[in-house]
Amino acid sequence: MTELFFDLQSTHNPHRWFMPLTPAVCVGPPDNLFMYGGIGLASAIAAMEGTCARPVIWATAQYLSYARPGSVVDLDVWVPVQGKYNSQARVIGHVGDQEIFTVNAALGARPSTVSHQWVTMPDMPAPEDCERSVLWGDQGDNLNGRLDVRMAKGRYGEGPRTGDLSADGRLVMWIKPVEDYAIDASMLAIMADYVPSGVGAALGRQGGGNSLDNTLRIRRIVPTRWVLCDIQITGIHGGFAHGVMNLFAQDGELMATASQSVIVRMMD
């Protein structure tokens, strides 16, 4: 297991892991921080990969409640099916008896020489040619300050919003960890939780949302420093938005796809 972006720790039980929460893995106002949803999915992926000794193929998180800094999240890994090439697993993340998230996943790999992608990376400026963007003027010590986000297309953070709808609902950003962490499945899960950032960009208003879920599907992970996250909000209705993301390495390799449903929150 590579060094992780979060403090996931093993126990004497290979099916039980735990993660102390600090502001470094949380978001929100300084007086109301809560665990970033992507950390829930990412930690569950790392726990399942550690328990099963297999790479994740897909994983989906359902977010049920909030966890705050100072608490400890316990992650219980269940593996009801362990096949020759793949395992079916799930994680319950909880603080005491309060369930915070549930993650279902498949893990494994099959011998195959077939490898191809039909989705191509959009032609965007290199990350070095894009200005760094921040969600708020004061990131503090929370998770947002630990990720370097560069806008290639669209609108993000505190920038001006005209109220005009986006023509295609797209927001394209380069992301990398500020610290020297490898890009693995758990890091892609953290980046995948930026789908709600596309809501305000699509509407041309100050807004975003809370994730109801987060699904990550891994194709092929390759060495890369930056990840191009191509977000599209596919539709909004009844107070909920749905969006998808393609995650590319710098060389154009499609590493993963993601999707979410979001509770829309407008802040204007």
PDB file of N, CA, C and O in Angstrom, residues 141-196:
ATOM      1  N   ASP A 141      -6.736  25.246   7.155  1.00  0.00           N
ATOM      2  CA  ASP A 141      -5.958  24.005   7.209  1.00  0.00           C
ATOM      3  C   ASP A 141      -6.760  22.818   6.703  1.00  0.00           C
ATOM      4  O   ASP A 141      -6.388  21.663   6.941  1.00  0.00           O
ATOM      5  N   ASN A 142      -7.883  23.084   6.001  1.00  0.00           N
ATOM      6  CA  ASN A 142      -8.725  21.963   5.602  1.00  0.00           C
ATOM      7  C   ASN A 142      -8.252  21.341   4.291  1.00  0.00           C
ATOM      8  O   ASN A 142      -7.242  21.737   3.709  1.00  0.00           O
ATOM      9  N   LEU A 143      -9.015  20.367   3.825  1.00  0.00           N
ATOM     10  CA  LEU A 143      -8.610  19.578   2.659  1.00  0.00           C
ATOM     11  C   LEU A 143      -8.421  20.426   1.406  1.00  0.00           C
ATOM     12  O   LEU A 143      -7.527  20.145   0.588  1.00  0.00           O
ATOM     13  N   ASN A 144      -9.240  21.460   1.219  1.00  0.00           N
ATOM     14  CA  ASN A 144      -9.153  22.247  -0.011  1.00  0.00           C
ATOM     15  C   ASN A 144      -7.761  22.849  -0.213  1.00  0.00           C
ATOM     16  O   ASN A 144      -7.307  23.008  -1.344  1.00  0.00           O
ATOM     17  N   GLY A 145      -7.083  23.189   0.873  1.00  0.00           N
ATOM     18  CA  GLY A 145      -5.752  23.749   0.755  1.00  0.00           C
ATOM     19  C   GLY A 145      -4.685  22.730   0.412  1.00  0.00           C
ATOM     20  O   GLY A 145      -3.547  23.095   0.106  1.00  0.00           O
ATOM     21  N   ARG A 146      -5.026  21.431   0.459  1.00  0.00           N
ATOM     22  CA  ARG A 146      -4.059  20.370   0.173  1.00  0.00           C
ATOM     23  C   ARG A 146      -4.110  19.908  -1.275  1.00  0.00           C
ATOM     24  O   ARG A 146      -3.344  19.017  -1.665  1.00  0.00           O
ATOM     25  N   LEU A 147      -5.026  20.467  -2.063  1.00  0.00           N
ATOM     26  CA  LEU A 147      -5.144  20.105  -3.471  1.00  0.00           C
ATOM     27  C   LEU A 147      -4.895  21.337  -4.333  1.00  0.00           C
ATOM     28  O   LEU A 147      -5.444  22.407  -4.071  1.00  0.00           O
ATOM     29  N   ASP A 148      -4.076  21.175  -5.340  1.00  0.00           N
ATOM     30  CA  ASP A 148      -3.775  22.241  -6.299  1.00  0.00           C
ATOM     31  C   ASP A 148      -4.754  22.094  -7.455  1.00  0.00           C
ATOM     32  O   ASP A 148      -4.699  21.117  -8.211  1.00  0.00           O
ATOM     33  N   VAL A 149      -5.655  23.047  -7.586  1.00  0.00           N
ATOM     34  CA  VAL A 149      -6.716  22.998  -8.601  1.00  0.00           C
ATOM     35  C   VAL A 149      -6.471  24.100  -9.624  1.00  0.00           C
ATOM     36  O   VAL A 149      -6.330  25.270  -9.261  1.00  0.00           O
ATOM     37  N   ARG A 150      -6.423  23.746 -10.902  1.00  0.00           N
ATOM     38  CA  ARG A 150      -6.213  24.710 -11.987  1.00  0.00           C
ATOM     39  C   ARG A 150      -7.373  24.607 -12.975  1.00  0.00           C
ATOM     40  O   ARG A 150      -7.667  23.531 -13.510  1.00  0.00           O
ATOM     41  N   MET A 151      -8.041  25.729 -13.233  1.00  0.00           N
ATOM     42  CA  MET A 151      -9.180  25.735 -14.134  1.00  0.00           C
ATOM     43  C   MET A 151      -8.711  25.748 -15.596  1.00  0.00           C
ATOM     44  O   MET A 151      -7.949  26.613 -16.005  1.00  0.00           O
ATOM     45  N   ALA A 152      -9.168  24.771 -16.361  1.00  0.00           N
ATOM     46  CA  ALA A 152      -8.903  24.741 -17.803  1.00  0.00           C
ATOM     47  C   ALA A 152     -10.115  25.228 -18.593  1.00  0.00           C
ATOM     48  O   ALA A 152      -9.979  25.806 -19.667  1.00  0.00           O
ATOM     49  N   LYS A 153     -11.319  24.993 -18.058  1.00  0.00           N
ATOM     50  CA  LYS A 153     -12.557  25.429 -18.715  1.00  0.00           C
ATOM     51  C   LYS A 153     -13.641  25.514 -17.660  1.00  0.00           C
ATOM     52  O   LYS A 153     -13.782  24.620 -16.830  1.00  0.00           O
ATOM     53  N   GLY A 154     -14.405  26.606 -17.673  1.00  0.00           N
ATOM     54  CA  GLY A 154     -15.524  26.740 -16.757  1.00  0.00           C
ATOM     55  C   GLY A 154     -15.247  27.741 -15.662  1.00  0.00           C
ATOM     56  O   GLY A 154     -14.286  28.509 -15.704  1.00  0.00           O
ATOM     57  N   ARG A 155     -16.100  27.715 -14.631  1.00  0.00           N
ATOM     58  CA  ARG A 155     -16.064  28.695 -13.547  1.00  0.00           C
ATOM     59  C   ARG A 155     -16.076  27.960 -12.219  1.00  0.00           C
ATOM     60  O   ARG A 155     -16.804  26.994 -12.044  1.00  0.00           O
ATOM     61  N   TYR A 156     -15.261  28.447 -11.258  1.00  0.00           N
ATOM     62  CA  TYR A 156     -15.086  27.726 -10.003  1.00  0.00           C
ATOM     63  C   TYR A 156     -14.818  28.709  -8.884  1.00  0.00           C
ATOM     64  O   TYR A 156     -14.228  29.769  -9.099  1.00  0.00           O
ATOM     65  N   GLY A 157     -15.220  28.354  -7.665  1.00  0.00           N
ATOM     66  CA  GLY A 157     -14.857  29.141  -6.495  1.00  0.00           C
ATOM     67  C   GLY A 157     -15.590  30.466  -6.421  1.00  0.00           C
ATOM     68  O   GLY A 157     -16.760  30.592  -6.782  1.00  0.00           O
ATOM     69  N   GLU A 158     -14.858  31.492  -5.974  1.00  0.00           N
ATOM     70  CA  GLU A 158     -15.479  32.778  -5.698  1.00  0.00           C
ATOM     71  C   GLU A 158     -15.510  33.706  -6.912  1.00  0.00           C
ATOM     72  O   GLU A 158     -15.839  34.870  -6.785  1.00  0.00           O
ATOM     73  N   GLY A 159     -15.139  33.204  -8.076  1.00  0.00           N
ATOM     74  CA  GLY A 159     -15.124  34.043  -9.270  1.00  0.00           C
ATOM     75  C   GLY A 159     -16.496  34.570  -9.617  1.00  0.00           C
ATOM     76  O   GLY A 159     -17.521  34.063  -9.136  1.00  0.00           O
ATOM     77  N   PRO A 160     -16.582  35.617 -10.442  1.00  0.00           N
ATOM     78  CA  PRO A 160     -17.870  36.222 -10.779  1.00  0.00           C
ATOM     79  C   PRO A 160     -18.787  35.252 -11.512  1.00  0.00           C
ATOM     80  O   PRO A 160     -18.334  34.458 -12.334  1.00  0.00           O
ATOM     81  N   ARG A 161     -20.059  35.335 -11.208  1.00  0.00           N
ATOM     82  CA  ARG A 161     -21.080  34.517 -11.867  1.00  0.00           C
ATOM     83  C   ARG A 161     -22.125  35.459 -12.447  1.00  0.00           C
ATOM     84  O   ARG A 161     -22.608  36.353 -11.748  1.00  0.00           O
ATOM     85  N   THR A 162     -22.460  35.247 -13.704  1.00  0.00           N
ATOM     86  CA  THR A 162     -23.361  36.157 -14.411  1.00  0.00           C
ATOM     87  C   THR A 162     -24.814  35.711 -14.363  1.00  0.00           C
ATOM     88  O   THR A 162     -25.702  36.460 -14.744  1.00  0.00           O
ATOM     89  N   GLY A 163     -25.043  34.483 -13.930  1.00  0.00           N
ATOM     90  CA  GLY A 163     -26.399  33.953 -13.955  1.00  0.00           C
ATOM     91  C   GLY A 163     -26.754  33.304 -15.279  1.00  0.00           C
ATOM     92  O   GLY A 163     -27.863  32.783 -15.443  1.00  0.00           O
ATOM     93  N   ASP A 164     -25.819  33.316 -16.239  1.00  0.00           N
ATOM     94  CA  ASP A 164     -26.061  32.682 -17.534  1.00  0.00           C
ATOM     95  C   ASP A 164     -25.773  31.191 -17.445  1.00  0.00           C
ATOM     96  O   ASP A 164     -24.735  30.762 -16.927  1.00  0.00           O
ATOM     97  N   LEU A 165     -26.680  30.401 -17.988  1.00  0.00           N
ATOM     98  CA  LEU A 165     -26.480  28.962 -18.004  1.00  0.00           C
ATOM     99  C   LEU A 165     -25.303  28.596 -18.901  1.00  0.00           C
ATOM    100  O   LEU A 165     -25.091  29.185 -19.959  1.00  0.00           O
ATOM    101  N   SER A 166     -24.538  27.602 -18.472  1.00  0.00           N
ATOM    102  CA  SER A 166     -23.470  27.059 -19.311  1.00  0.00           C
ATOM    103  C   SER A 166     -24.098  26.372 -20.527  1.00  0.00           C
ATOM    104  O   SER A 166     -25.151  25.737 -20.434  1.00  0.00           O
ATOM    105  N   ALA A 167     -23.429  26.487 -21.664  1.00  0.00           N
ATOM    106  CA  ALA A 167     -23.962  25.873 -22.889  1.00  0.00           C
ATOM    107  C   ALA A 167     -23.916  24.352 -22.833  1.00  0.00           C
ATOM    108  O   ALA A 167     -24.778  23.675 -23.402  1.00  0.00           O
ATOM    109  N   ASP A 168     -22.914  23.801 -22.134  1.00  0.00           N
ATOM    110  CA  ASP A 168     -22.746  22.341 -22.132  1.00  0.00           C
ATOM    111  C   ASP A 168     -22.668  21.736 -20.733  1.00  0.00           C
ATOM    112  O   ASP A 168     -22.520  20.520 -20.588  1.00  0.00           O
ATOM    113  N   GLY A 169     -22.751  22.566 -19.682  1.00  0.00           N
ATOM    114  CA  GLY A 169     -22.705  22.045 -18.322  1.00  0.00           C
ATOM    115  C   GLY A 169     -21.355  21.499 -17.911  1.00  0.00           C
ATOM    116  O   GLY A 169     -21.263  20.733 -16.939  1.00  0.00           O
ATOM    117  N   ARG A 170     -20.298  21.902 -18.588  1.00  0.00           N
ATOM    118  CA  ARG A 170     -18.981  21.312 -18.338  1.00  0.00           C
ATOM    119  C   ARG A 170     -18.083  22.232 -17.518  1.00  0.00           C
ATOM    120  O   ARG A 170     -18.127  23.452 -17.641  1.00  0.00           O
ATOM    121  N   LEU A 171     -17.255  21.587 -16.717  1.00  0.00           N
ATOM    122  CA  LEU A 171     -16.204  22.234 -15.938  1.00  0.00           C
ATOM    123  C   LEU A 171     -15.001  21.306 -16.022  1.00  0.00           C
ATOM    124  O   LEU A 171     -15.092  20.130 -15.671  1.00  0.00           O
ATOM    125  N   VAL A 172     -13.875  21.817 -16.519  1.00  0.00           N
ATOM    126  CA  VAL A 172     -12.678  20.988 -16.691  1.00  0.00           C
ATOM    127  C   VAL A 172     -11.566  21.567 -15.831  1.00  0.00           C
ATOM    128  O   VAL A 172     -11.256  22.757 -15.928  1.00  0.00           O
ATOM    129  N   MET A 173     -10.969  20.743 -14.997  1.00  0.00           N
ATOM    130  CA  MET A 173      -9.931  21.216 -14.087  1.00  0.00           C
ATOM    131  C   MET A 173      -8.791  20.208 -13.977  1.00  0.00           C
ATOM    132  O   MET A 173      -8.996  19.004 -14.080  1.00  0.00           O
ATOM    133  N   TRP A 174      -7.602  20.744 -13.806  1.00  0.00           N
ATOM    134  CA  TRP A 174      -6.449  19.925 -13.453  1.00  0.00           C
ATOM    135  C   TRP A 174      -6.360  19.881 -11.928  1.00  0.00           C
ATOM    136  O   TRP A 174      -6.528  20.889 -11.255  1.00  0.00           O
ATOM    137  N   ILE A 175      -6.070  18.718 -11.371  1.00  0.00           N
ATOM    138  CA  ILE A 175      -5.923  18.586  -9.924  1.00  0.00           C
ATOM    139  C   ILE A 175      -4.694  17.733  -9.613  1.00  0.00           C
ATOM    140  O   ILE A 175      -4.443  16.720 -10.278  1.00  0.00           O
ATOM    141  N   LYS A 176      -3.960  18.125  -8.603  1.00  0.00           N
ATOM    142  CA  LYS A 176      -2.904  17.278  -8.045  1.00  0.00           C
ATOM    143  C   LYS A 176      -2.804  17.566  -6.550  1.00  0.00           C
ATOM    144  O   LYS A 176      -3.154  18.661  -6.090  1.00  0.00           O
ATOM    145  N   PRO A 177      -2.319  16.615  -5.768  1.00  0.00           N
ATOM    146  CA  PRO A 177      -2.089  16.905  -4.353  1.00  0.00           C
ATOM    147  C   PRO A 177      -0.901  17.845  -4.202  1.00  0.00           C
ATOM    148  O   PRO A 177       0.096  17.728  -4.924  1.00  0.00           O
ATOM    149  N   VAL A 178      -1.015  18.793  -3.297  1.00  0.00           N
ATOM    150  CA  VAL A 178       0.102  19.699  -3.029  1.00  0.00           C
ATOM    151  C   VAL A 178       1.280  18.915  -2.472  1.00  0.00           C
ATOM    152  O   VAL A 178       2.432  19.130  -2.857  1.00  0.00           O
ATOM    153  N   GLU A 179       0.985  17.972  -1.577  1.00  0.00           N
ATOM    154  CA  GLU A 179       2.025  17.107  -1.026  1.00  0.00           C
ATOM    155  C   GLU A 179       2.331  15.989  -2.020  1.00  0.00           C
ATOM    156  O   GLU A 179       1.602  15.778  -2.984  1.00  0.00           O
ATOM    157  N   ASP A 180       3.410  15.267  -1.764  1.00  0.00           N
ATOM    158  CA  ASP A 180       3.898  14.286  -2.729  1.00  0.00           C
ATOM    159  C   ASP A 180       3.234  12.928  -2.500  1.00  0.00           C
ATOM    160  O   ASP A 180       3.842  12.003  -1.958  1.00  0.00           O
ATOM    161  N   TYR A 181       1.973  12.818  -2.927  1.00  0.00           N
ATOM    162  CA  TYR A 181       1.265  11.556  -2.845  1.00  0.00           C
ATOM    163  C   TYR A 181       1.064  10.991  -4.250  1.00  0.00           C
ATOM    164  O   TYR A 181       0.784  11.740  -5.192  1.00  0.00           O
ATOM    165  N   ALA A 182       1.196   9.673  -4.365  1.00  0.00           N
ATOM    166  CA  ALA A 182       1.001   9.026  -5.660  1.00  0.00           C
ATOM    167  C   ALA A 182      -0.475   9.069  -6.056  1.00  0.00           C
ATOM    168  O   ALA A 182      -1.370   9.107  -5.216  1.00  0.00           O
ATOM    169  N   ILE A 183      -0.707   9.062  -7.355  1.00  0.00           N
ATOM    170  CA  ILE A 183      -2.077   8.965  -7.870  1.00  0.00           C
ATOM    171  C   ILE A 183      -2.466   7.488  -7.892  1.00  0.00           C
ATOM    172  O   ILE A 183      -1.967   6.703  -8.706  1.00  0.00           O
ATOM    173  N   ASP A 184      -3.340   7.110  -6.980  1.00  0.00           N
ATOM    174  CA  ASP A 184      -3.854   5.741  -6.931  1.00  0.00           C
ATOM    175  C   ASP A 184      -5.374   5.801  -6.910  1.00  0.00           C
ATOM    176  O   ASP A 184      -5.975   6.871  -7.081  1.00  0.00           O
ATOM    177  N   ALA A 185      -6.009   4.657  -6.708  1.00  0.00           N
ATOM    178  CA  ALA A 185      -7.477   4.630  -6.733  1.00  0.00           C
ATOM    179  C   ALA A 185      -8.069   5.503  -5.648  1.00  0.00           C
ATOM    180  O   ALA A 185      -9.074   6.194  -5.861  1.00  0.00           O
ATOM    181  N   SER A 186      -7.465   5.520  -4.465  1.00  0.00           N
ATOM    182  CA  SER A 186      -8.020   6.325  -3.380  1.00  0.00           C
ATOM    183  C   SER A 186      -7.891   7.817  -3.684  1.00  0.00           C
ATOM    184  O   SER A 186      -8.797   8.599  -3.374  1.00  0.00           O
ATOM    185  N   MET A 187      -6.788   8.234  -4.320  1.00  0.00           N
ATOM    186  CA  MET A 187      -6.642   9.644  -4.686  1.00  0.00           C
ATOM    187  C   MET A 187      -7.640  10.031  -5.773  1.00  0.00           C
ATOM    188  O   MET A 187      -8.210  11.128  -5.751  1.00  0.00           O
ATOM    189  N   LEU A 188      -7.892   9.141  -6.718  1.00  0.00           N
ATOM    190  CA  LEU A 188      -8.894   9.426  -7.750  1.00  0.00           C
ATOM    191  C   LEU A 188     -10.283   9.552  -7.133  1.00  0.00           C
ATOM    192  O   LEU A 188     -11.103  10.350  -7.591  1.00  0.00           O
ATOM    193  N   ALA A 189     -10.557   8.786  -6.076  1.00  0.00           N
ATOM    194  CA  ALA A 189     -11.850   8.888  -5.398  1.00  0.00           C
ATOM    195  C   ALA A 189     -12.024  10.263  -4.765  1.00  0.00           C
ATOM    196  O   ALA A 189     -13.125  10.826  -4.763  1.00  0.00           O
ATOM    197  N   ILE A 190     -10.949  10.811  -4.225  1.00  0.00           N
ATOM    198  CA  ILE A 190     -11.005  12.152  -3.640  1.00  0.00           C
ATOM    199  C   ILE A 190     -11.297  13.183  -4.724  1.00  0.00           C
ATOM    200  O   ILE A 190     -12.141  14.069  -4.568  1.00  0.00           O
ATOM    201  N   MET A 191     -10.600  13.072  -5.866  1.00  0.00           N
ATOM    202  CA  MET A 191     -10.811  14.012  -6.965  1.00  0.00           C
ATOM    203  C   MET A 191     -12.206  13.864  -7.560  1.00  0.00           C
ATOM    204  O   MET A 191     -12.829  14.847  -7.973  1.00  0.00           O
ATOM    205  N   ALA A 192     -12.725  12.648  -7.585  1.00  0.00           N
ATOM    206  CA  ALA A 192     -14.053  12.410  -8.157  1.00  0.00           C
ATOM    207  C   ALA A 192     -15.135  13.155  -7.403  1.00  0.00           C
ATOM    208  O   ALA A 192     -16.198  13.456  -7.958  1.00  0.00           O
ATOM    209  N   ASP A 193     -14.876  13.496  -6.137  1.00  0.00           N
ATOM    210  CA  ASP A 193     -15.888  14.179  -5.337  1.00  0.00           C
ATOM    211  C   ASP A 193     -15.953  15.675  -5.645  1.00  0.00           C
ATOM    212  O   ASP A 193     -16.655  16.420  -4.947  1.00  0.00           O
ATOM    213  N   TYR A 194     -15.267  16.112  -6.708  1.00  0.00           N
ATOM    214  CA  TYR A 194     -15.398  17.488  -7.177  1.00  0.00           C
ATOM    215  C   TYR A 194     -16.572  17.659  -8.146  1.00  0.00           C
ATOM    216  O   TYR A 194     -16.806  18.769  -8.622  1.00  0.00           O
ATOM    217  N   VAL A 195     -17.299  16.599  -8.429  1.00  0.00           N
ATOM    218  CA  VAL A 195     -18.455  16.732  -9.323  1.00  0.00           C
ATOM    219  C   VAL A 195     -19.418  17.831  -8.870  1.00  0.00           C
ATOM    220  O   VAL A 195     -19.894  18.623  -9.694  1.00  0.00           O
ATOM    221  N   PRO A 196     -19.738  17.971  -7.570  1.00  0.00           N
ATOM    222  CA  PRO A 196     -20.661  19.045  -7.160  1.00  0.00           C
ATOM    223  C   PRO A 196     -20.176  20.443  -7.517  1.00  0.00           C
ATOM    224  O   PRO A 196     -20.994  21.375  -7.615  1.00  0.00           O
TER     225      PRO A 196
END
